[in-house]
């Protein structure tokens, strides 16, 4: 159970720390000039970070120990990626992935 | 043509499909906080103050295991370290805005608000967008969806049957965001390398696998772009 004596130090510690992380570069952007090299690296942040968030969330199931989440999740994710590629539509991507997951679960 | 309200609404409209992933996540977040003994107001206040769901889930679980305060806070901050990269990446678009707005925009920065806005700013006609308004529209949509669903999750408990597997909507959200970000071969290589390394490095503690994978992906994209442009 959570010790509520630690609630405010915990919430404020994480809250303020996270805010400072988010604020860091937005704060200093007017005072520093990012080199062309750095700007070219920044371009790859969305593809890299979002992929690194997505792939383990599809493949792995973490519940104390890490295990393979199952083929139906992999196949459903591939369906969603295909739909995303074709349509570039967020709603269609999420909906097709969920329907595919339920379909594969019913089959497998 | 730079009507702030219409740009704000455009941002909200672009972000609204992501609520499909955010709402189950918020419900789970609120329900888990209460299940480990946090009062309903505590679960809701945490979401408003921290506003970063994955780190909240981990922090609450560590709190329930009686981890020390320093470990709980540091682990949560390492999980949120990816926001350094979002901040650096989106900051050039917020150059010259007022200090108060910078504080407000920073507080609202999330995976989804960043990805939606960054993608729009980099479209061919991205220059006509009122960037601040568009971002605020997208970010407030995420803020409202997450905090309202946390509140509902805290007061109603586990409303979603686990067998529906609605947690799968979260990686699907990232899939929907990553595909438009893969515009050329260097970006594709960056995504593939980051994805492979994120799985290989997932045993690393403190979510360091994510940062390792992201840095490897960025380096791959940067190097392959230089190779392509050099010959």
PDB file of N, CA and C in Angstrom, chain B residues 52-147:
ATOM      1  N   UNK B  52       2.114  12.587 -16.899  1.00  0.00           N
ATOM      2  CA  UNK B  52       2.951  11.679 -17.703  1.00  0.00           C
ATOM      3  C   UNK B  52       2.635  10.258 -17.244  1.00  0.00           C
ATOM      4  N   UNK B  53       1.649   9.634 -17.901  1.00  0.00           N
ATOM      5  CA  UNK B  53       1.022   8.415 -17.397  1.00  0.00           C
ATOM      6  C   UNK B  53       1.955   7.252 -17.114  1.00  0.00           C
ATOM      7  N   UNK B  54       2.881   6.958 -18.048  1.00  0.00           N
ATOM      8  CA  UNK B  54       3.738   5.783 -17.870  1.00  0.00           C
ATOM      9  C   UNK B  54       4.565   5.919 -16.594  1.00  0.00           C
ATOM     10  N   UNK B  55       5.117   7.110 -16.364  1.00  0.00           N
ATOM     11  CA  UNK B  55       5.934   7.312 -15.170  1.00  0.00           C
ATOM     12  C   UNK B  55       5.071   7.251 -13.914  1.00  0.00           C
ATOM     13  N   UNK B  56       3.820   7.675 -14.009  1.00  0.00           N
ATOM     14  CA  UNK B  56       2.921   7.616 -12.858  1.00  0.00           C
ATOM     15  C   UNK B  56       2.647   6.169 -12.458  1.00  0.00           C
ATOM     16  N   UNK B  57       2.382   5.326 -13.459  1.00  0.00           N
ATOM     17  CA  UNK B  57       2.110   3.902 -13.178  1.00  0.00           C
ATOM     18  C   UNK B  57       3.297   3.261 -12.476  1.00  0.00           C
ATOM     19  N   UNK B  58       4.494   3.525 -12.997  1.00  0.00           N
ATOM     20  CA  UNK B  58       5.702   2.934 -12.408  1.00  0.00           C
ATOM     21  C   UNK B  58       5.924   3.485 -11.001  1.00  0.00           C
ATOM     22  N   UNK B  59       5.746   4.800 -10.815  1.00  0.00           N
ATOM     23  CA  UNK B  59       5.971   5.421  -9.509  1.00  0.00           C
ATOM     24  C   UNK B  59       5.021   4.841  -8.464  1.00  0.00           C
ATOM     25  N   UNK B  60       3.756   4.677  -8.853  1.00  0.00           N
ATOM     26  CA  UNK B  60       2.767   4.157  -7.902  1.00  0.00           C
ATOM     27  C   UNK B  60       3.107   2.719  -7.517  1.00  0.00           C
ATOM     28  N   UNK B  61       3.549   1.922  -8.508  1.00  0.00           N
ATOM     29  CA  UNK B  61       3.907   0.540  -8.192  1.00  0.00           C
ATOM     30  C   UNK B  61       5.135   0.484  -7.278  1.00  0.00           C
ATOM     31  N   UNK B  62       6.100   1.368  -7.518  1.00  0.00           N
ATOM     32  CA  UNK B  62       7.275   1.413  -6.630  1.00  0.00           C
ATOM     33  C   UNK B  62       6.879   1.874  -5.226  1.00  0.00           C
ATOM     34  N   UNK B  63       5.976   2.846  -5.149  1.00  0.00           N
ATOM     35  CA  UNK B  63       5.478   3.322  -3.849  1.00  0.00           C
ATOM     36  C   UNK B  63       4.823   2.170  -3.086  1.00  0.00           C
ATOM     37  N   UNK B  64       4.034   1.373  -3.807  1.00  0.00           N
ATOM     38  CA  UNK B  64       3.342   0.247  -3.171  1.00  0.00           C
ATOM     39  C   UNK B  64       4.338  -0.792  -2.661  1.00  0.00           C
ATOM     40  N   UNK B  65       5.506  -0.885  -3.301  1.00  0.00           N
ATOM     41  CA  UNK B  65       6.544  -1.822  -2.861  1.00  0.00           C
ATOM     42  C   UNK B  65       7.476  -1.186  -1.828  1.00  0.00           C
ATOM     43  N   UNK B  66       7.120  -0.005  -1.352  1.00  0.00           N
ATOM     44  CA  UNK B  66       7.879   0.709  -0.319  1.00  0.00           C
ATOM     45  C   UNK B  66       9.305   1.025  -0.752  1.00  0.00           C
ATOM     46  N   UNK B  67       9.487   1.340  -2.024  1.00  0.00           N
ATOM     47  CA  UNK B  67      10.796   1.815  -2.480  1.00  0.00           C
ATOM     48  C   UNK B  67      11.053   3.186  -1.843  1.00  0.00           C
ATOM     49  N   UNK B  68      12.320   3.555  -1.697  1.00  0.00           N
ATOM     50  CA  UNK B  68      12.619   4.853  -1.092  1.00  0.00           C
ATOM     51  C   UNK B  68      12.167   5.977  -2.025  1.00  0.00           C
ATOM     52  N   UNK B  69      11.894   7.108  -1.409  1.00  0.00           N
ATOM     53  CA  UNK B  69      11.402   8.272  -2.157  1.00  0.00           C
ATOM     54  C   UNK B  69      12.343   8.638  -3.307  1.00  0.00           C
ATOM     55  N   UNK B  70      13.650   8.586  -3.032  1.00  0.00           N
ATOM     56  CA  UNK B  70      14.633   8.968  -4.057  1.00  0.00           C
ATOM     57  C   UNK B  70      14.556   8.021  -5.253  1.00  0.00           C
ATOM     58  N   UNK B  71      14.403   6.720  -4.984  1.00  0.00           N
ATOM     59  CA  UNK B  71      14.319   5.747  -6.079  1.00  0.00           C
ATOM     60  C   UNK B  71      13.056   5.977  -6.903  1.00  0.00           C
ATOM     61  N   UNK B  72      11.943   6.243  -6.209  1.00  0.00           N
ATOM     62  CA  UNK B  72      10.671   6.469  -6.920  1.00  0.00           C
ATOM     63  C   UNK B  72      10.797   7.684  -7.839  1.00  0.00           C
ATOM     64  N   UNK B  73      11.313   8.782  -7.304  1.00  0.00           N
ATOM     65  CA  UNK B  73      11.383  10.027  -8.080  1.00  0.00           C
ATOM     66  C   UNK B  73      12.383   9.878  -9.235  1.00  0.00           C
ATOM     67  N   UNK B  74      13.551   9.315  -8.928  1.00  0.00           N
ATOM     68  CA  UNK B  74      14.570   9.192  -9.981  1.00  0.00           C
ATOM     69  C   UNK B  74      14.119   8.264 -11.101  1.00  0.00           C
ATOM     70  N   UNK B  75      13.477   7.147 -10.742  1.00  0.00           N
ATOM     71  CA  UNK B  75      12.992   6.225 -11.773  1.00  0.00           C
ATOM     72  C   UNK B  75      11.983   6.927 -12.677  1.00  0.00           C
ATOM     73  N   UNK B  76      11.042   7.651 -12.052  1.00  0.00           N
ATOM     74  CA  UNK B  76      10.029   8.357 -12.841  1.00  0.00           C
ATOM     75  C   UNK B  76      10.681   9.390 -13.760  1.00  0.00           C
ATOM     76  N   UNK B  77      11.694  10.087 -13.260  1.00  0.00           N
ATOM     77  CA  UNK B  77      12.327  11.123 -14.083  1.00  0.00           C
ATOM     78  C   UNK B  77      13.128  10.511 -15.233  1.00  0.00           C
ATOM     79  N   UNK B  78      13.743   9.339 -14.997  1.00  0.00           N
ATOM     80  CA  UNK B  78      14.461   8.683 -16.098  1.00  0.00           C
ATOM     81  C   UNK B  78      13.472   8.265 -17.185  1.00  0.00           C
ATOM     82  N   UNK B  79      12.297   7.747 -16.756  1.00  0.00           N
ATOM     83  CA  UNK B  79      11.274   7.381 -17.742  1.00  0.00           C
ATOM     84  C   UNK B  79      10.854   8.613 -18.548  1.00  0.00           C
ATOM     85  N   UNK B  80      10.808   9.772 -17.890  1.00  0.00           N
ATOM     86  CA  UNK B  80      10.384  10.987 -18.582  1.00  0.00           C
ATOM     87  C   UNK B  80      11.524  11.718 -19.287  1.00  0.00           C
ATOM     88  N   UNK B  81      12.723  11.143 -19.247  1.00  0.00           N
ATOM     89  CA  UNK B  81      13.873  11.818 -19.858  1.00  0.00           C
ATOM     90  C   UNK B  81      13.696  11.998 -21.366  1.00  0.00           C
ATOM     91  N   UNK B  82      12.848  11.170 -22.007  1.00  0.00           N
ATOM     92  CA  UNK B  82      12.635  11.353 -23.450  1.00  0.00           C
ATOM     93  C   UNK B  82      12.076  12.737 -23.759  1.00  0.00           C
ATOM     94  N   UNK B  83      11.446  13.376 -22.756  1.00  0.00           N
ATOM     95  CA  UNK B  83      10.919  14.724 -22.987  1.00  0.00           C
ATOM     96  C   UNK B  83      12.016  15.763 -23.219  1.00  0.00           C
ATOM     97  N   UNK B  84      13.258  15.450 -22.780  1.00  0.00           N
ATOM     98  CA  UNK B  84      14.389  16.308 -23.156  1.00  0.00           C
ATOM     99  C   UNK B  84      14.463  16.404 -24.679  1.00  0.00           C
ATOM    100  N   UNK B  85      14.308  15.228 -25.319  1.00  0.00           N
ATOM    101  CA  UNK B  85      14.426  15.190 -26.778  1.00  0.00           C
ATOM    102  C   UNK B  85      13.258  15.911 -27.443  1.00  0.00           C
ATOM    103  N   UNK B  86      12.041  15.724 -26.885  1.00  0.00           N
ATOM    104  CA  UNK B  86      10.892  16.445 -27.454  1.00  0.00           C
ATOM    105  C   UNK B  86      11.090  17.954 -27.292  1.00  0.00           C
ATOM    106  N   UNK B  87      11.564  18.359 -26.124  1.00  0.00           N
ATOM    107  CA  UNK B  87      11.774  19.781 -25.847  1.00  0.00           C
ATOM    108  C   UNK B  87      12.771  20.377 -26.838  1.00  0.00           C
ATOM    109  N   UNK B  88      13.887  19.646 -27.054  1.00  0.00           N
ATOM    110  CA  UNK B  88      14.906  20.137 -27.989  1.00  0.00           C
ATOM    111  C   UNK B  88      14.362  20.185 -29.409  1.00  0.00           C
ATOM    112  N   UNK B  89      13.537  19.198 -29.743  1.00  0.00           N
ATOM    113  CA  UNK B  89      13.057  19.067 -31.115  1.00  0.00           C
ATOM    114  C   UNK B  89      12.003  20.114 -31.456  1.00  0.00           C
ATOM    115  N   UNK B  90      11.138  20.437 -30.493  1.00  0.00           N
ATOM    116  CA  UNK B  90      10.032  21.358 -30.789  1.00  0.00           C
ATOM    117  C   UNK B  90      10.391  22.805 -30.441  1.00  0.00           C
ATOM    118  N   UNK B  91      11.448  22.997 -29.618  1.00  0.00           N
ATOM    119  CA  UNK B  91      11.816  24.347 -29.167  1.00  0.00           C
ATOM    120  C   UNK B  91      12.012  25.342 -30.319  1.00  0.00           C
ATOM    121  N   UNK B  92      12.690  24.940 -31.428  1.00  0.00           N
ATOM    122  CA  UNK B  92      12.874  25.935 -32.504  1.00  0.00           C
ATOM    123  C   UNK B  92      11.552  26.491 -33.043  1.00  0.00           C
ATOM    124  N   UNK B  93      10.461  25.734 -32.896  1.00  0.00           N
ATOM    125  CA  UNK B  93       9.156  26.217 -33.352  1.00  0.00           C
ATOM    126  C   UNK B  93       8.524  27.184 -32.362  1.00  0.00           C
ATOM    127  N   UNK B  94       9.058  27.224 -31.137  1.00  0.00           N
ATOM    128  CA  UNK B  94       8.501  28.109 -30.115  1.00  0.00           C
ATOM    129  C   UNK B  94       9.440  29.285 -29.837  1.00  0.00           C
ATOM    130  N   UNK B  95      10.376  29.531 -30.749  1.00  0.00           N
ATOM    131  CA  UNK B  95      11.309  30.630 -30.566  1.00  0.00           C
ATOM    132  C   UNK B  95      10.559  31.953 -30.483  1.00  0.00           C
ATOM    133  N   UNK B  96      10.943  32.779 -29.492  1.00  0.00           N
ATOM    134  CA  UNK B  96      10.401  34.130 -29.413  1.00  0.00           C
ATOM    135  C   UNK B  96       9.038  34.262 -28.754  1.00  0.00           C
ATOM    136  N   UNK B  97       8.449  33.183 -28.266  1.00  0.00           N
ATOM    137  CA  UNK B  97       7.160  33.329 -27.588  1.00  0.00           C
ATOM    138  C   UNK B  97       7.394  33.817 -26.160  1.00  0.00           C
ATOM    139  N   UNK B  98       6.329  34.325 -25.523  1.00  0.00           N
ATOM    140  CA  UNK B  98       6.483  34.940 -24.197  1.00  0.00           C
ATOM    141  C   UNK B  98       6.860  33.890 -23.151  1.00  0.00           C
ATOM    142  N   UNK B  99       7.584  34.335 -22.079  1.00  0.00           N
ATOM    143  CA  UNK B  99       8.022  33.393 -21.041  1.00  0.00           C
ATOM    144  C   UNK B  99       6.871  32.618 -20.405  1.00  0.00           C
ATOM    145  N   UNK B 100       5.746  33.286 -20.185  1.00  0.00           N
ATOM    146  CA  UNK B 100       4.607  32.621 -19.557  1.00  0.00           C
ATOM    147  C   UNK B 100       4.073  31.506 -20.461  1.00  0.00           C
ATOM    148  N   UNK B 101       4.016  31.796 -21.754  1.00  0.00           N
ATOM    149  CA  UNK B 101       3.559  30.777 -22.694  1.00  0.00           C
ATOM    150  C   UNK B 101       4.508  29.592 -22.733  1.00  0.00           C
ATOM    151  N   UNK B 102       5.806  29.890 -22.632  1.00  0.00           N
ATOM    152  CA  UNK B 102       6.784  28.795 -22.635  1.00  0.00           C
ATOM    153  C   UNK B 102       6.542  27.843 -21.469  1.00  0.00           C
ATOM    154  N   UNK B 103       6.225  28.422 -20.301  1.00  0.00           N
ATOM    155  CA  UNK B 103       5.934  27.596 -19.126  1.00  0.00           C
ATOM    156  C   UNK B 103       4.700  26.732 -19.389  1.00  0.00           C
ATOM    157  N   UNK B 104       3.660  27.358 -19.927  1.00  0.00           N
ATOM    158  CA  UNK B 104       2.399  26.665 -20.211  1.00  0.00           C
ATOM    159  C   UNK B 104       2.613  25.555 -21.250  1.00  0.00           C
ATOM    160  N   UNK B 105       3.314  25.874 -22.329  1.00  0.00           N
ATOM    161  CA  UNK B 105       3.548  24.890 -23.390  1.00  0.00           C
ATOM    162  C   UNK B 105       4.382  23.719 -22.868  1.00  0.00           C
ATOM    163  N   UNK B 106       5.364  24.021 -22.002  1.00  0.00           N
ATOM    164  CA  UNK B 106       6.233  22.970 -21.480  1.00  0.00           C
ATOM    165  C   UNK B 106       5.444  22.005 -20.598  1.00  0.00           C
ATOM    166  N   UNK B 107       4.592  22.574 -19.743  1.00  0.00           N
ATOM    167  CA  UNK B 107       3.767  21.731 -18.869  1.00  0.00           C
ATOM    168  C   UNK B 107       2.918  20.762 -19.700  1.00  0.00           C
ATOM    169  N   UNK B 108       2.443  21.209 -20.857  1.00  0.00           N
ATOM    170  CA  UNK B 108       1.525  20.404 -21.672  1.00  0.00           C
ATOM    171  C   UNK B 108       2.223  19.411 -22.604  1.00  0.00           C
ATOM    172  N   UNK B 109       3.576  19.374 -22.601  1.00  0.00           N
ATOM    173  CA  UNK B 109       4.290  18.556 -23.587  1.00  0.00           C
ATOM    174  C   UNK B 109       4.131  17.063 -23.301  1.00  0.00           C
ATOM    175  N   UNK B 110       3.598  16.325 -24.272  1.00  0.00           N
ATOM    176  CA  UNK B 110       3.455  14.860 -24.151  1.00  0.00           C
ATOM    177  C   UNK B 110       3.901  14.213 -25.451  1.00  0.00           C
ATOM    178  N   UNK B 111       4.029  12.874 -25.427  1.00  0.00           N
ATOM    179  CA  UNK B 111       4.364  12.129 -26.646  1.00  0.00           C
ATOM    180  C   UNK B 111       3.434  12.531 -27.797  1.00  0.00           C
ATOM    181  N   UNK B 112       2.136  12.536 -27.492  1.00  0.00           N
ATOM    182  CA  UNK B 112       1.142  12.746 -28.554  1.00  0.00           C
ATOM    183  C   UNK B 112       1.124  14.198 -29.039  1.00  0.00           C
ATOM    184  N   UNK B 113       1.117  15.160 -28.089  1.00  0.00           N
ATOM    185  CA  UNK B 113       1.071  16.573 -28.479  1.00  0.00           C
ATOM    186  C   UNK B 113       2.302  16.922 -29.306  1.00  0.00           C
ATOM    187  N   UNK B 114       3.452  16.370 -28.881  1.00  0.00           N
ATOM    188  CA  UNK B 114       4.697  16.596 -29.624  1.00  0.00           C
ATOM    189  C   UNK B 114       4.601  16.022 -31.036  1.00  0.00           C
ATOM    190  N   UNK B 115       4.225  14.744 -31.119  1.00  0.00           N
ATOM    191  CA  UNK B 115       4.264  14.059 -32.419  1.00  0.00           C
ATOM    192  C   UNK B 115       3.297  14.690 -33.415  1.00  0.00           C
ATOM    193  N   UNK B 116       2.078  14.998 -32.950  1.00  0.00           N
ATOM    194  CA  UNK B 116       1.063  15.607 -33.824  1.00  0.00           C
ATOM    195  C   UNK B 116       1.539  16.976 -34.324  1.00  0.00           C
ATOM    196  N   UNK B 117       2.039  17.796 -33.412  1.00  0.00           N
ATOM    197  CA  UNK B 117       2.434  19.159 -33.777  1.00  0.00           C
ATOM    198  C   UNK B 117       3.676  19.161 -34.658  1.00  0.00           C
ATOM    199  N   UNK B 118       4.674  18.363 -34.270  1.00  0.00           N
ATOM    200  CA  UNK B 118       5.920  18.330 -35.042  1.00  0.00           C
ATOM    201  C   UNK B 118       5.659  17.875 -36.475  1.00  0.00           C
ATOM    202  N   UNK B 119       4.789  16.882 -36.619  1.00  0.00           N
ATOM    203  CA  UNK B 119       4.452  16.388 -37.964  1.00  0.00           C
ATOM    204  C   UNK B 119       3.784  17.493 -38.784  1.00  0.00           C
ATOM    205  N   UNK B 120       2.858  18.231 -38.163  1.00  0.00           N
ATOM    206  CA  UNK B 120       2.135  19.290 -38.885  1.00  0.00           C
ATOM    207  C   UNK B 120       3.080  20.438 -39.266  1.00  0.00           C
ATOM    208  N   UNK B 121       3.974  20.828 -38.346  1.00  0.00           N
ATOM    209  CA  UNK B 121       4.888  21.947 -38.607  1.00  0.00           C
ATOM    210  C   UNK B 121       5.834  21.615 -39.764  1.00  0.00           C
ATOM    211  N   UNK B 122       6.108  20.323 -39.960  1.00  0.00           N
ATOM    212  CA  UNK B 122       7.068  19.920 -40.990  1.00  0.00           C
ATOM    213  C   UNK B 122       6.419  19.532 -42.305  1.00  0.00           C
ATOM    214  N   UNK B 123       5.092  19.697 -42.397  1.00  0.00           N
ATOM    215  CA  UNK B 123       4.454  19.476 -43.695  1.00  0.00           C
ATOM    216  C   UNK B 123       4.820  20.621 -44.641  1.00  0.00           C
ATOM    217  N   UNK B 124       4.560  20.394 -45.930  1.00  0.00           N
ATOM    218  CA  UNK B 124       4.974  21.372 -46.942  1.00  0.00           C
ATOM    219  C   UNK B 124       4.403  22.758 -46.644  1.00  0.00           C
ATOM    220  N   UNK B 125       3.139  22.809 -46.163  1.00  0.00           N
ATOM    221  CA  UNK B 125       2.520  24.111 -45.888  1.00  0.00           C
ATOM    222  C   UNK B 125       2.561  24.429 -44.389  1.00  0.00           C
ATOM    223  N   UNK B 126       3.496  23.803 -43.654  1.00  0.00           N
ATOM    224  CA  UNK B 126       3.570  23.996 -42.201  1.00  0.00           C
ATOM    225  C   UNK B 126       3.811  25.435 -41.785  1.00  0.00           C
ATOM    226  N   UNK B 127       4.387  26.227 -42.681  1.00  0.00           N
ATOM    227  CA  UNK B 127       4.697  27.615 -42.349  1.00  0.00           C
ATOM    228  C   UNK B 127       3.466  28.481 -42.118  1.00  0.00           C
ATOM    229  N   UNK B 128       2.315  28.086 -42.676  1.00  0.00           N
ATOM    230  CA  UNK B 128       1.107  28.900 -42.516  1.00  0.00           C
ATOM    231  C   UNK B 128       0.403  28.624 -41.187  1.00  0.00           C
ATOM    232  N   UNK B 129       0.851  27.564 -40.470  1.00  0.00           N
ATOM    233  CA  UNK B 129       0.188  27.203 -39.219  1.00  0.00           C
ATOM    234  C   UNK B 129       0.568  28.189 -38.119  1.00  0.00           C
ATOM    235  N   UNK B 130      -0.420  28.624 -37.327  1.00  0.00           N
ATOM    236  CA  UNK B 130      -0.136  29.343 -36.094  1.00  0.00           C
ATOM    237  C   UNK B 130       0.313  28.288 -35.084  1.00  0.00           C
ATOM    238  N   UNK B 131       1.649  28.152 -34.948  1.00  0.00           N
ATOM    239  CA  UNK B 131       2.200  26.982 -34.257  1.00  0.00           C
ATOM    240  C   UNK B 131       1.744  26.873 -32.812  1.00  0.00           C
ATOM    241  N   UNK B 132       1.789  27.995 -32.084  1.00  0.00           N
ATOM    242  CA  UNK B 132       1.377  27.981 -30.692  1.00  0.00           C
ATOM    243  C   UNK B 132      -0.070  27.526 -30.527  1.00  0.00           C
ATOM    244  N   UNK B 133      -0.955  28.099 -31.342  1.00  0.00           N
ATOM    245  CA  UNK B 133      -2.375  27.767 -31.232  1.00  0.00           C
ATOM    246  C   UNK B 133      -2.628  26.306 -31.587  1.00  0.00           C
ATOM    247  N   UNK B 134      -1.978  25.853 -32.643  1.00  0.00           N
ATOM    248  CA  UNK B 134      -2.162  24.461 -33.075  1.00  0.00           C
ATOM    249  C   UNK B 134      -1.713  23.502 -31.975  1.00  0.00           C
ATOM    250  N   UNK B 135      -0.531  23.797 -31.414  1.00  0.00           N
ATOM    251  CA  UNK B 135       0.017  22.964 -30.345  1.00  0.00           C
ATOM    252  C   UNK B 135      -0.896  22.950 -29.126  1.00  0.00           C
ATOM    253  N   UNK B 136      -1.367  24.123 -28.716  1.00  0.00           N
ATOM    254  CA  UNK B 136      -2.232  24.209 -27.533  1.00  0.00           C
ATOM    255  C   UNK B 136      -3.522  23.416 -27.764  1.00  0.00           C
ATOM    256  N   UNK B 137      -4.075  23.506 -28.977  1.00  0.00           N
ATOM    257  CA  UNK B 137      -5.286  22.746 -29.281  1.00  0.00           C
ATOM    258  C   UNK B 137      -5.063  21.253 -29.140  1.00  0.00           C
ATOM    259  N   UNK B 138      -3.940  20.773 -29.701  1.00  0.00           N
ATOM    260  CA  UNK B 138      -3.628  19.340 -29.618  1.00  0.00           C
ATOM    261  C   UNK B 138      -3.321  18.940 -28.173  1.00  0.00           C
ATOM    262  N   UNK B 139      -2.509  19.764 -27.484  1.00  0.00           N
ATOM    263  CA  UNK B 139      -2.051  19.401 -26.141  1.00  0.00           C
ATOM    264  C   UNK B 139      -3.190  19.442 -25.122  1.00  0.00           C
ATOM    265  N   UNK B 140      -4.075  20.433 -25.236  1.00  0.00           N
ATOM    266  CA  UNK B 140      -5.194  20.517 -24.287  1.00  0.00           C
ATOM    267  C   UNK B 140      -6.178  19.364 -24.486  1.00  0.00           C
ATOM    268  N   UNK B 141      -6.291  18.879 -25.725  1.00  0.00           N
ATOM    269  CA  UNK B 141      -7.140  17.717 -25.976  1.00  0.00           C
ATOM    270  C   UNK B 141      -6.601  16.511 -25.202  1.00  0.00           C
ATOM    271  N   UNK B 142      -5.284  16.326 -25.246  1.00  0.00           N
ATOM    272  CA  UNK B 142      -4.656  15.229 -24.505  1.00  0.00           C
ATOM    273  C   UNK B 142      -4.806  15.449 -23.000  1.00  0.00           C
ATOM    274  N   UNK B 143      -4.639  16.699 -22.567  1.00  0.00           N
ATOM    275  CA  UNK B 143      -4.728  17.029 -21.136  1.00  0.00           C
ATOM    276  C   UNK B 143      -6.124  16.719 -20.603  1.00  0.00           C
ATOM    277  N   UNK B 144      -7.118  17.190 -21.323  1.00  0.00           N
ATOM    278  CA  UNK B 144      -8.500  16.964 -20.891  1.00  0.00           C
ATOM    279  C   UNK B 144      -8.853  15.486 -20.887  1.00  0.00           C
ATOM    280  N   UNK B 145      -8.492  14.792 -21.962  1.00  0.00           N
ATOM    281  CA  UNK B 145      -8.808  13.363 -22.072  1.00  0.00           C
ATOM    282  C   UNK B 145      -8.139  12.553 -20.980  1.00  0.00           C
ATOM    283  N   UNK B 146      -6.869  12.846 -20.722  1.00  0.00           N
ATOM    284  CA  UNK B 146      -6.124  12.051 -19.729  1.00  0.00           C
ATOM    285  C   UNK B 146      -6.631  12.327 -18.314  1.00  0.00           C
ATOM    286  N   UNK B 147      -6.784  13.599 -17.973  1.00  0.00           N
ATOM    287  CA  UNK B 147      -7.164  13.915 -16.590  1.00  0.00           C
ATOM    288  C   UNK B 147      -8.600  13.529 -16.278  1.00  0.00           C
TER     289      UNK B 147
END
